[in-house]
Each structure stands twice: as C-alpha cells, then as structure tokens.
Amino acid sequence: TGVEELIIGIAGCSPYLKTLLIMHRNWLQESILNDKFDIIPELADELLNTSDLFRSLRVCKSKMALWTAFCDLSGLWDLDTVTQNLTRFADLVLKHCMEFEFKKFIKFNKSFCSVKKLNRSGWVAIAMGKMGAFELNYSSDIDLIFLFDDSVYRSTEFEEIRMAFIRMTRAISKMLNETSSLGYVFRTDFRLRPNPSVTPICLSMDSAMR
C-alpha cells in the first residue's frame, strides 16, 4: 500500500527515523489506523502521568519526531503545520519541566515560600527566535529567557527565591540538553537574555528591565 511504501522510503533514507520506526512500530500503526493527526494531547497525558520525566520527555520527543516526519512526508501537513506542531510540543515540554521543578522546590521549601503554585509564582519563560515565532524545525535550538517577578514575594524571601529560580532553570537546561541512550529533548540557548556574560541564567524582572 501507499503507507507501506512511504514507511519503507522513510526507513531507507533516514537511519534516525528507521530507529524510531522500529522503536514505535506498534504505536505508529495504531496512530495511523485511528487517524490521530494531533498527538499533542496524548503526549501531554503521557508526561502528566509519568514517574520518570527525564525518560518520558525523550520518548515523547521521539514519537513527535516520527509522527511529524510521517505527516510531513505523506503530505498530510504543510510547512506551517509542521513548524507549529513542533513548537507546540516544545511549549508542552517546557511547561512540564517548569511544573516538575517548581513542585520539587515547594516540597522542600514549605516553610518560607509564600507561593505554592507555578501559575502564581511569577516564574516565566519567554520564547525567542524560531520558537517565539512558532517556526521550529526538526533540528532547531530553543532560545529562552527565564525571568521571575520579585514583587510576588516577601522581601525576606528574595535572595533564597532568586537562587532557587537560578537552580531550577539550570535543572531545566540539563533536563532538556543531556543526552542519554534515548537522545536529548532540545538544545537550549539562554544567551539572549539581557547582558548574558555577567547575569545569571534567570533574572528578576526588575533587573532585566533596568
């Protein structure tokens, strides 16, 4: 069939995709049969319910890469849809990493931190470059600026909060960049922040504005 010929062609032209085709052959077959054209909700559930985020991020990335390539090469997705879906996945990944690190931080710092939820924490990531324009391609880095709103916290918390956000941002960089047997998730570039040579990886918004 046409699908079989397409898969044979993909495997013959790309060693990386051939590996993914073997790894996820049952999942791919099910996705094709069930017309799962948008797999982002499925991957979101997988990341939400995992006990090993490091591994699950890489598994989800490999599924996203395989499904995007299949939809791209089959003509199901045009260029805009390809780049938008890759960017949606990057956004999903970043959200889960931030949730994971903030929950871990709160668990061990209940006594002094006055904010208990990420969406009220004032900690944000601004997507720059291709991610900011929803134009990620298969091999794009993601360019990020991490900031925190110091006005959210008591003055007595500031220094500890500042150091915590720096540590959490570094942990996210490691989570995304580190290579394992399953590969990496995204290469990240934090050098687009204000004055990167002398500033920490996560800035207070007040410092960034000044």
JSON list of C-alpha atoms in Angstrom, two decimals, residues 6 20 40 59 73 77 87 98 120 126 146 152 165 182 189 195 201 206:
[
{"chain": "A", "resi": 6, "resn": "LEU", "atom": "CA", "xyz": [6.13, 5.58, 2.45]},
{"chain": "A", "resi": 20, "resn": "LEU", "atom": "CA", "xyz": [12.20, 5.33, 15.58]},
{"chain": "A", "resi": 40, "resn": "ILE", "atom": "CA", "xyz": [-0.07, 16.58, 21.40]},
{"chain": "A", "resi": 59, "resn": "VAL", "atom": "CA", "xyz": [10.26, 9.01, 24.45]},
{"chain": "A", "resi": 73, "resn": "LEU", "atom": "CA", "xyz": [6.43, 13.33, 4.04]},
{"chain": "A", "resi": 77, "resn": "TRP", "atom": "CA", "xyz": [0.81, 18.50, 6.95]},
{"chain": "A", "resi": 87, "resn": "THR", "atom": "CA", "xyz": [6.62, 24.46, 18.53]},
{"chain": "A", "resi": 98, "resn": "MET", "atom": "CA", "xyz": [8.80, 24.04, 34.96]},
{"chain": "A", "resi": 120, "resn": "ARG", "atom": "CA", "xyz": [1.16, 32.31, 40.63]},
{"chain": "A", "resi": 126, "resn": "ILE", "atom": "CA", "xyz": [9.91, 33.84, 27.13]},
{"chain": "A", "resi": 146, "resn": "PHE", "atom": "CA", "xyz": [13.79, 32.93, 32.12]},
{"chain": "A", "resi": 152, "resn": "VAL", "atom": "CA", "xyz": [5.34, 38.40, 44.10]},
{"chain": "A", "resi": 165, "resn": "PHE", "atom": "CA", "xyz": [14.94, 30.04, 40.35]},
{"chain": "A", "resi": 182, "resn": "LEU", "atom": "CA", "xyz": [17.20, 7.86, 24.11]},
{"chain": "A", "resi": 189, "resn": "ASP", "atom": "CA", "xyz": [20.23, 28.70, 24.30]},
{"chain": "A", "resi": 195, "resn": "ASN", "atom": "CA", "xyz": [23.72, 41.12, 29.28]},
{"chain": "A", "resi": 201, "resn": "ILE", "atom": "CA", "xyz": [20.55, 32.29, 33.89]},
{"chain": "A", "resi": 206, "resn": "ASP", "atom": "CA", "xyz": [13.20, 44.37, 37.76]}
]
